[in-house]
Amino acid sequence: MVDPTSDLEEDVDEESAPRCATCGEPALGVDRQTVTWVEGTDVEHRQFCSESCRDEWEDDRSEEPP
């Protein structure tokens, strides 16, 4: 399957796809959601298979100001 959200249009199969941070299903396709943030000097991200899983996510980002 060619992932239409990939900038490189790489083939991504279910086994190599990132897992949804909420339900654990493969995060593939146009419904995929990604949350990215900087924590200290690190870039963190969480992948989600759908908007509903993104909405259900218990945000684990640090509450400390930069």
XYZ file of C-alpha atoms in Angstrom:
66
model
C 0.000 0.000 0.000
C 1.320 3.452 -0.854
C 0.734 5.759 2.084
C -0.742 8.965 0.601
C 0.380 10.957 3.655
C 4.052 10.086 3.118
C 6.115 12.878 1.573
C 8.153 10.205 -0.143
C 5.117 8.116 -1.165
C 6.849 5.042 0.228
C 5.171 1.662 0.410
C 4.078 1.075 4.001
C 2.555 -2.213 5.084
C 0.617 -2.870 8.292
C 3.593 -4.597 9.926
C 5.977 -1.669 9.438
C 3.459 1.132 10.019
C 3.627 3.160 13.221
C 1.107 2.046 15.867
C -1.720 4.206 17.145
C -0.890 5.583 20.615
C -4.493 4.956 21.721
C -5.632 1.616 20.275
C -2.431 0.033 18.925
C -3.754 -0.438 15.381
C -1.564 0.539 12.400
C -1.656 4.295 11.748
C -2.022 4.319 7.953
C -3.789 6.313 5.283
C -5.542 9.627 5.047
C -7.170 9.362 8.490
C -3.801 9.192 10.274
C -3.119 11.951 12.800
C 0.258 12.955 14.259
C 0.964 15.153 17.279
C 4.526 16.522 17.460
C 6.142 18.658 20.138
C 9.559 19.664 21.482
C 10.445 18.612 25.006
C 13.791 20.016 26.108
C 16.124 19.214 23.228
C 14.095 16.225 22.017
C 11.359 16.080 19.402
C 8.513 13.821 20.543
C 5.533 12.568 18.551
C 2.519 10.294 18.816
C 0.760 8.635 15.874
C -2.982 7.949 15.727
C -5.011 5.886 13.256
C -7.968 8.307 13.295
C -9.245 11.593 14.631
C -11.387 9.765 17.191
C -8.329 7.968 18.617
C -6.505 11.328 18.711
C -9.428 12.785 20.677
C -9.349 9.858 23.146
C -5.583 10.142 23.784
C -4.561 10.893 27.339
C -2.013 13.593 26.601
C 1.327 12.529 28.119
C 3.235 15.696 27.293
C 5.111 17.442 30.066
C 3.229 20.298 31.700
C 6.474 22.161 32.468
C 7.031 25.424 30.575
C 10.032 25.549 28.207
